[in-house]
Amino acid sequence: QVQLVESGGGLVQAGGSLRLSCAASGRSFSSYAMGWFRQAPGKEREFVAAVRSSANTYYADSVKDRFTISRDNAKNTVYLQMNSLKPEDTAVYYCAAGSAIIVKLGSTYGYWGQGTQVTVSS
């Protein structure tokens, strides 16, 4: 099995930055696509960003030009650099790993982390 642990969440003012990390164990990290999803209060879980083993990246329109996903295969870790944060970015952020045939569809990922809270104040 793959275990995923997110970290780096917290409270930040609008316009600020945070970097989330997701550490993976149990499988060959480099063989998986990695994604970030988020769920805000009263809303459904939504796709944020993903990176394939090929290093191709994908972003939700709402975070393009503000967030950057990257992976360090030597450290079995994926990152989400979040800049110019907005109050609407407030959510629990989840890391996911899997085949991700459709990278924006959460059901195509087989493994999920516990989530980390990101709160952006106005």
Tab-separated table of N, CA and C in Angstrom:
chain	number	residue	atom	x	y	z
A	1	GLN	N	0.822	-1.190	0.000
A	1	GLN	CA	0.000	0.000	0.000
A	1	GLN	C	0.869	1.257	0.000
A	2	VAL	N	0.262	2.340	-0.470
A	2	VAL	CA	0.894	3.645	-0.457
A	2	VAL	C	0.292	4.456	0.683
A	3	GLN	N	1.145	5.055	1.483
A	3	GLN	CA	0.701	5.963	2.528
A	3	GLN	C	1.149	7.377	2.184
A	4	LEU	N	0.249	8.330	2.343
A	4	LEU	CA	0.516	9.715	1.999
A	4	LEU	C	0.266	10.595	3.214
A	5	VAL	N	1.193	11.494	3.499
A	5	VAL	CA	1.070	12.397	4.631
A	5	VAL	C	1.320	13.819	4.166
A	6	GLU	N	0.285	14.666	4.283
A	6	GLU	CA	0.406	16.069	3.902
A	6	GLU	C	0.903	16.904	5.076
A	7	SER	N	1.572	17.999	4.758
A	7	SER	CA	2.002	18.953	5.762
A	7	SER	C	2.149	20.318	5.108
A	8	GLY	N	2.276	21.353	5.922
A	8	GLY	CA	2.527	22.685	5.418
A	8	GLY	C	1.343	23.623	5.440
A	9	GLY	N	0.174	23.124	5.818
A	9	GLY	CA	-0.993	23.987	5.899
A	9	GLY	C	-0.890	24.952	7.066
A	10	GLY	N	-1.808	25.909	7.095
A	10	GLY	CA	-1.817	26.884	8.166
A	10	GLY	C	-2.676	28.073	7.832
A	11	LEU	N	-2.511	29.127	8.620
A	11	LEU	CA	-3.258	30.369	8.459
A	11	LEU	C	-2.366	31.410	7.807
A	12	VAL	N	-2.862	32.042	6.753
A	12	VAL	CA	-2.092	33.044	6.032
A	12	VAL	C	-3.020	34.160	5.581
A	13	GLN	N	-2.491	35.368	5.478
A	13	GLN	CA	-3.271	36.499	4.993
A	13	GLN	C	-3.415	36.452	3.479
A	14	ALA	N	-4.501	37.028	2.985
A	14	ALA	CA	-4.691	37.120	1.543
A	14	ALA	C	-3.473	37.761	0.884
A	15	GLY	N	-3.055	37.176	-0.227
A	15	GLY	CA	-1.866	37.641	-0.917
A	15	GLY	C	-0.599	36.929	-0.504
A	16	GLY	N	-0.665	36.154	0.556
A	16	GLY	CA	0.493	35.432	1.045
A	16	GLY	C	0.712	34.114	0.339
A	17	SER	N	1.686	33.355	0.840
A	17	SER	CA	2.076	32.097	0.210
A	17	SER	C	2.213	30.984	1.229
A	18	LEU	N	2.008	29.764	0.763
A	18	LEU	CA	2.248	28.555	1.537
A	18	LEU	C	2.788	27.493	0.594
A	19	ARG	N	3.575	26.576	1.126
A	19	ARG	CA	4.005	25.415	0.361
A	19	ARG	C	3.561	24.157	1.080
A	20	LEU	N	2.725	23.368	0.417
A	20	LEU	CA	2.280	22.100	0.950
A	20	LEU	C	3.215	20.992	0.483
A	21	SER	N	3.412	20.007	1.343
A	21	SER	CA	4.223	18.848	1.004
A	21	SER	C	3.413	17.582	1.215
A	22	CYS	N	3.688	16.574	0.416
A	22	CYS	CA	3.061	15.271	0.558
A	22	CYS	C	4.149	14.218	0.457
A	23	ALA	N	4.395	13.531	1.560
A	23	ALA	CA	5.411	12.488	1.607
A	23	ALA	C	4.755	11.130	1.399
A	24	ALA	N	5.310	10.344	0.486
A	24	ALA	CA	4.754	9.046	0.133
A	24	ALA	C	5.658	7.913	0.586
A	25	SER	N	5.041	6.783	0.912
A	25	SER	CA	5.790	5.588	1.270
A	25	SER	C	5.010	4.360	0.831
A	26	GLY	N	5.707	3.235	0.699
A	26	GLY	CA	5.062	1.954	0.445
A	26	GLY	C	5.100	1.452	-0.994
A	27	ARG	N	5.251	2.324	-1.961
A	27	ARG	CA	5.315	1.966	-3.368
A	27	ARG	C	6.376	2.801	-4.063
A	28	SER	N	6.593	2.466	-5.320
A	28	SER	CA	7.523	3.243	-6.124
A	28	SER	C	6.874	4.576	-6.475
A	29	PHE	N	7.319	5.631	-5.820
A	29	PHE	CA	6.724	6.948	-5.972
A	29	PHE	C	6.731	7.417	-7.424
A	30	SER	N	7.827	7.184	-8.115
A	30	SER	CA	7.987	7.717	-9.462
A	30	SER	C	6.999	7.134	-10.466
A	31	SER	N	6.380	6.006	-10.162
A	31	SER	CA	5.461	5.371	-11.092
A	31	SER	C	4.041	5.935	-11.023
A	32	TYR	N	3.761	6.753	-10.034
A	32	TYR	CA	2.413	7.271	-9.826
A	32	TYR	C	2.253	8.705	-10.290
A	33	ALA	N	1.060	8.982	-10.807
A	33	ALA	CA	0.646	10.366	-10.926
A	33	ALA	C	0.267	10.863	-9.537
A	34	MET	N	0.536	12.127	-9.263
A	34	MET	CA	0.235	12.720	-7.972
A	34	MET	C	-0.670	13.925	-8.173
A	35	GLY	N	-1.671	14.041	-7.320
A	35	GLY	CA	-2.608	15.143	-7.447
A	35	GLY	C	-2.896	15.817	-6.123
A	36	TRP	N	-3.364	17.046	-6.216
A	36	TRP	CA	-3.862	17.794	-5.067
A	36	TRP	C	-5.323	18.140	-5.310
A	37	PHE	N	-6.147	17.873	-4.321
A	37	PHE	CA	-7.558	18.222	-4.330
A	37	PHE	C	-7.860	19.026	-3.079
A	38	ARG	N	-8.977	19.736	-3.084
A	38	ARG	CA	-9.359	20.489	-1.891
A	38	ARG	C	-10.862	20.451	-1.696
A	39	GLN	N	-11.266	20.623	-0.451
A	39	GLN	CA	-12.682	20.668	-0.122
A	39	GLN	C	-12.915	21.805	0.857
A	40	ALA	N	-13.687	22.788	0.429
A	40	ALA	CA	-14.034	23.928	1.259
A	40	ALA	C	-15.337	23.649	1.993
A	41	PRO	N	-15.589	24.360	3.101
A	41	PRO	CA	-16.833	24.160	3.839
A	41	PRO	C	-18.054	24.346	2.943
A	42	GLY	N	-18.952	23.377	2.965
A	42	GLY	CA	-20.168	23.462	2.183
A	42	GLY	C	-20.008	23.217	0.699
A	43	LYS	N	-18.845	22.800	0.258
A	43	LYS	CA	-18.603	22.563	-1.157
A	43	LYS	C	-18.093	21.146	-1.393
A	44	GLU	N	-18.211	20.686	-2.628
A	44	GLU	CA	-17.699	19.376	-3.008
A	44	GLU	C	-16.188	19.426	-3.186
A	45	ARG	N	-15.558	18.268	-3.086
A	45	ARG	CA	-14.131	18.172	-3.339
A	45	ARG	C	-13.840	18.565	-4.788
A	46	GLU	N	-12.786	19.334	-5.002
A	46	GLU	CA	-12.450	19.773	-6.344
A	46	GLU	C	-10.974	19.574	-6.648
A	47	PHE	N	-10.693	19.375	-7.917
A	47	PHE	CA	-9.333	19.217	-8.400
A	47	PHE	C	-8.578	20.527	-8.308
A	48	VAL	N	-7.309	20.455	-7.918
A	48	VAL	CA	-6.457	21.634	-7.834
A	48	VAL	C	-5.309	21.552	-8.834
A	49	ALA	N	-4.511	20.490	-8.747
A	49	ALA	CA	-3.335	20.353	-9.602
A	49	ALA	C	-2.889	18.903	-9.623
A	50	ALA	N	-2.143	18.520	-10.657
A	50	ALA	CA	-1.617	17.163	-10.755
A	50	ALA	C	-0.323	17.166	-11.542
A	51	VAL	N	0.503	16.163	-11.280
A	51	VAL	CA	1.727	15.959	-12.040
A	51	VAL	C	1.866	14.469	-12.321
A	52	ARG	N	2.114	14.132	-13.583
A	52	ARG	CA	2.303	12.739	-13.965
A	52	ARG	C	3.754	12.327	-13.788
A	53	SER	N	4.011	11.018	-13.935
A	53	SER	CA	5.373	10.522	-13.857
A	53	SER	C	6.244	11.116	-14.956
A	54	SER	N	5.610	11.530	-16.049
A	54	SER	CA	6.311	12.189	-17.141
A	54	SER	C	6.707	13.623	-16.801
A	55	ALA	N	6.191	14.132	-15.672
A	55	ALA	CA	6.383	15.498	-15.202
A	55	ALA	C	5.419	16.491	-15.854
A	56	ASN	N	4.531	16.022	-16.724
A	56	ASN	CA	3.486	16.900	-17.237
A	56	ASN	C	2.607	17.374	-16.086
A	57	THR	N	2.235	18.641	-16.093
A	57	THR	CA	1.438	19.216	-15.017
A	57	THR	C	0.093	19.704	-15.521
A	58	TYR	N	-0.876	19.753	-14.599
A	58	TYR	CA	-2.238	20.148	-14.912
A	58	TYR	C	-2.761	20.987	-13.754
A	59	TYR	N	-3.570	22.006	-14.067
A	59	TYR	CA	-4.079	22.903	-13.042
A	59	TYR	C	-5.539	23.234	-13.278
A	60	ALA	N	-6.267	23.410	-12.187
A	60	ALA	CA	-7.601	23.965	-12.280
A	60	ALA	C	-7.507	25.419	-12.723
A	61	ASP	N	-8.502	25.875	-13.468
A	61	ASP	CA	-8.488	27.256	-13.942
A	61	ASP	C	-8.381	28.254	-12.788
A	62	SER	N	-8.973	27.924	-11.654
A	62	SER	CA	-9.010	28.837	-10.527
A	62	SER	C	-7.646	29.074	-9.883
A	63	VAL	N	-6.668	28.202	-10.151
A	63	VAL	CA	-5.355	28.340	-9.521
A	63	VAL	C	-4.234	28.544	-10.524
A	64	LYS	N	-4.536	28.520	-11.809
A	64	LYS	CA	-3.502	28.729	-12.820
A	64	LYS	C	-2.799	30.057	-12.592
A	65	ASP	N	-1.497	30.050	-12.755
A	65	ASP	CA	-0.634	31.223	-12.601
A	65	ASP	C	-0.420	31.624	-11.146
A	66	ARG	N	-1.013	30.888	-10.213
A	66	ARG	CA	-0.793	31.150	-8.794
A	66	ARG	C	-0.156	29.963	-8.074
A	67	PHE	N	-0.558	28.748	-8.448
A	67	PHE	CA	-0.059	27.536	-7.798
A	67	PHE	C	0.899	26.801	-8.729
A	68	THR	N	1.861	26.105	-8.145
A	68	THR	CA	2.795	25.290	-8.908
A	68	THR	C	2.964	23.939	-8.227
A	69	ILE	N	2.734	22.866	-8.976
A	69	ILE	CA	2.950	21.525	-8.451
A	69	ILE	C	4.292	21.011	-8.961
A	70	SER	N	5.002	20.289	-8.112
A	70	SER	CA	6.273	19.704	-8.500
A	70	SER	C	6.491	18.421	-7.713
A	71	ARG	N	7.420	17.604	-8.179
A	71	ARG	CA	7.724	16.369	-7.474
A	71	ARG	C	9.218	16.163	-7.403
A	72	ASP	N	9.645	15.562	-6.309
A	72	ASP	CA	11.035	15.207	-6.106
A	72	ASP	C	11.055	13.703	-5.880
A	73	ASN	N	11.340	12.955	-6.943
A	73	ASN	CA	11.278	11.499	-6.853
A	73	ASN	C	12.323	10.930	-5.888
A	74	ALA	N	13.451	11.598	-5.757
A	74	ALA	CA	14.484	11.129	-4.837
A	74	ALA	C	14.018	11.197	-3.391
A	75	LYS	N	13.096	12.113	-3.095
A	75	LYS	CA	12.572	12.279	-1.745
A	75	LYS	C	11.167	11.718	-1.580
A	76	ASN	N	10.625	11.114	-2.630
A	76	ASN	CA	9.259	10.575	-2.601
A	76	ASN	C	8.266	11.623	-2.098
A	77	THR	N	8.382	12.823	-2.618
A	77	THR	CA	7.579	13.936	-2.137
A	77	THR	C	7.046	14.763	-3.298
A	78	VAL	N	5.800	15.194	-3.164
A	78	VAL	CA	5.205	16.125	-4.108
A	78	VAL	C	4.881	17.408	-3.353
A	79	TYR	N	5.007	18.547	-4.033
A	79	TYR	CA	4.801	19.843	-3.418
A	79	TYR	C	3.723	20.629	-4.147
A	80	LEU	N	3.093	21.520	-3.424
A	80	LEU	CA	2.186	22.487	-4.026
A	80	LEU	C	2.557	23.859	-3.491
A	81	GLN	N	3.206	24.650	-4.328
A	81	GLN	CA	3.542	26.020	-3.967
A	81	GLN	C	2.349	26.902	-4.290
A	82	MET	N	1.819	27.578	-3.287
A	82	MET	CA	0.624	28.389	-3.437
A	82	MET	C	0.985	29.847	-3.180
A	83	ASN	N	0.855	30.672	-4.203
A	83	ASN	CA	1.137	32.094	-4.102
A	83	ASN	C	-0.131	32.904	-4.331
A	84	SER	N	-0.088	34.167	-3.950
A	84	SER	CA	-1.224	35.077	-4.135
A	84	SER	C	-2.515	34.459	-3.629
A	85	LEU	N	-2.469	33.922	-2.438
A	85	LEU	CA	-3.615	33.206	-1.888
A	85	LEU	C	-4.805	34.133	-1.669
A	86	LYS	N	-5.987	33.580	-1.895
A	86	LYS	CA	-7.245	34.288	-1.763
A	86	LYS	C	-8.104	33.608	-0.708
A	87	PRO	N	-9.035	34.333	-0.087
A	87	PRO	CA	-9.916	33.691	0.895
A	87	PRO	C	-10.644	32.476	0.332
A	88	GLU	N	-10.988	32.487	-0.948
A	88	GLU	CA	-11.678	31.366	-1.550
A	88	GLU	C	-10.799	30.128	-1.709
A	89	ASP	N	-9.502	30.247	-1.435
A	89	ASP	CA	-8.621	29.088	-1.416
A	89	ASP	C	-8.713	28.321	-0.101
A	90	THR	N	-9.415	28.866	0.875
A	90	THR	CA	-9.564	28.209	2.167
A	90	THR	C	-10.244	26.855	1.991
A	91	ALA	N	-9.599	25.803	2.464
A	91	ALA	CA	-10.110	24.451	2.300
A	91	ALA	C	-9.170	23.473	2.987
A	92	VAL	N	-9.630	22.236	3.100
A	92	VAL	CA	-8.739	21.141	3.454
A	92	VAL	C	-8.145	20.622	2.154
A	93	TYR	N	-6.827	20.548	2.089
A	93	TYR	CA	-6.128	20.109	0.889
A	93	TYR	C	-5.671	18.669	1.059
A	94	TYR	N	-5.973	17.843	0.060
A	94	TYR	CA	-5.657	16.425	0.085
A	94	TYR	C	-4.686	16.054	-1.021
A	95	CYS	N	-3.736	15.222	-0.682
A	95	CYS	CA	-2.805	14.653	-1.642
A	95	CYS	C	-3.325	13.294	-2.092
A	96	ALA	N	-3.158	12.970	-3.373
A	96	ALA	CA	-3.616	11.698	-3.914
A	96	ALA	C	-2.577	11.107	-4.849
A	97	ALA	N	-2.556	9.778	-4.934
A	97	ALA	CA	-1.633	9.065	-5.811
A	97	ALA	C	-2.378	7.958	-6.543
A	98	GLY	N	-1.987	7.693	-7.782
A	98	GLY	CA	-2.604	6.616	-8.526
A	98	GLY	C	-2.313	6.672	-10.005
A	99	SER	N	-3.012	5.840	-10.749
A	99	SER	CA	-2.844	5.809	-12.202
A	99	SER	C	-3.362	7.090	-12.845
A	100	ALA	N	-4.425	7.654	-12.266
A	100	ALA	CA	-4.986	8.941	-12.700
A	100	ALA	C	-5.191	8.987	-14.207
A	101	ILE	N	-5.972	8.042	-14.705
A	101	ILE	CA	-6.279	8.019	-16.129
A	101	ILE	C	-6.873	9.352	-16.559
A	102	ILE	N	-7.705	9.921	-15.690
A	102	ILE	CA	-8.220	11.271	-15.868
A	102	ILE	C	-7.739	12.058	-14.661
A	103	VAL	N	-6.767	12.927	-14.827
A	103	VAL	CA	-6.092	13.546	-13.694
A	103	VAL	C	-7.001	14.432	-12.865
A	104	LYS	N	-8.070	14.966	-13.445
A	104	LYS	CA	-8.973	15.842	-12.719
A	104	LYS	C	-10.072	15.086	-11.986
A	105	LEU	N	-10.106	13.773	-12.133
A	105	LEU	CA	-11.145	12.956	-11.531
A	105	LEU	C	-10.575	12.195	-10.338
A	106	GLY	N	-11.048	12.540	-9.140
A	106	GLY	CA	-10.512	11.941	-7.937
A	106	GLY	C	-10.629	10.436	-7.875
A	107	SER	N	-11.662	9.882	-8.488
A	107	SER	CA	-11.873	8.442	-8.431
A	107	SER	C	-10.820	7.657	-9.189
A	108	THR	N	-9.989	8.305	-9.985
A	108	THR	CA	-8.920	7.617	-10.704
A	108	THR	C	-7.631	7.543	-9.889
A	109	TYR	N	-7.640	8.060	-8.670
A	109	TYR	CA	-6.516	7.946	-7.749
A	109	TYR	C	-6.846	6.891	-6.689
A	110	GLY	N	-5.907	5.996	-6.413
A	110	GLY	CA	-6.172	4.922	-5.492
A	110	GLY	C	-5.817	5.202	-4.045
A	111	TYR	N	-5.006	6.211	-3.795
A	111	TYR	CA	-4.514	6.482	-2.450
A	111	TYR	C	-4.676	7.951	-2.103
A	112	TRP	N	-5.029	8.212	-0.840
A	112	TRP	CA	-5.290	9.567	-0.373
A	112	TRP	C	-4.656	9.819	0.980
A	113	GLY	N	-4.200	11.036	1.180
A	113	GLY	CA	-3.699	11.447	2.476
A	113	GLY	C	-4.818	11.914	3.381
A	114	GLN	N	-4.450	12.333	4.594
A	114	GLN	CA	-5.440	12.720	5.600
A	114	GLN	C	-5.909	14.159	5.461
A	115	GLY	N	-5.205	14.957	4.693
A	115	GLY	CA	-5.571	16.342	4.480
A	115	GLY	C	-4.850	17.297	5.399
A	116	THR	N	-4.676	18.528	4.934
A	116	THR	CA	-4.088	19.590	5.735
A	116	THR	C	-4.888	20.866	5.510
A	117	GLN	N	-5.182	21.575	6.591
A	117	GLN	CA	-6.044	22.754	6.528
A	117	GLN	C	-5.269	23.977	6.057
A	118	VAL	N	-5.840	24.674	5.086
A	118	VAL	CA	-5.326	25.956	4.632
A	118	VAL	C	-6.412	26.991	4.852
A	119	THR	N	-6.095	28.038	5.607
A	119	THR	CA	-7.048	29.100	5.878
A	119	THR	C	-6.441	30.426	5.448
A	120	VAL	N	-7.151	31.154	4.591
A	120	VAL	CA	-6.683	32.431	4.075
A	120	VAL	C	-7.622	33.520	4.579
A	121	SER	N	-7.096	34.442	5.345
A	121	SER	CA	-7.898	35.516	5.915
A	121	SER	C	-7.928	36.715	4.985
A	122	SER	N	-9.040	37.449	5.010
A	122	SER	CA	-9.204	38.615	4.162
A	122	SER	C	-8.738	39.877	4.861
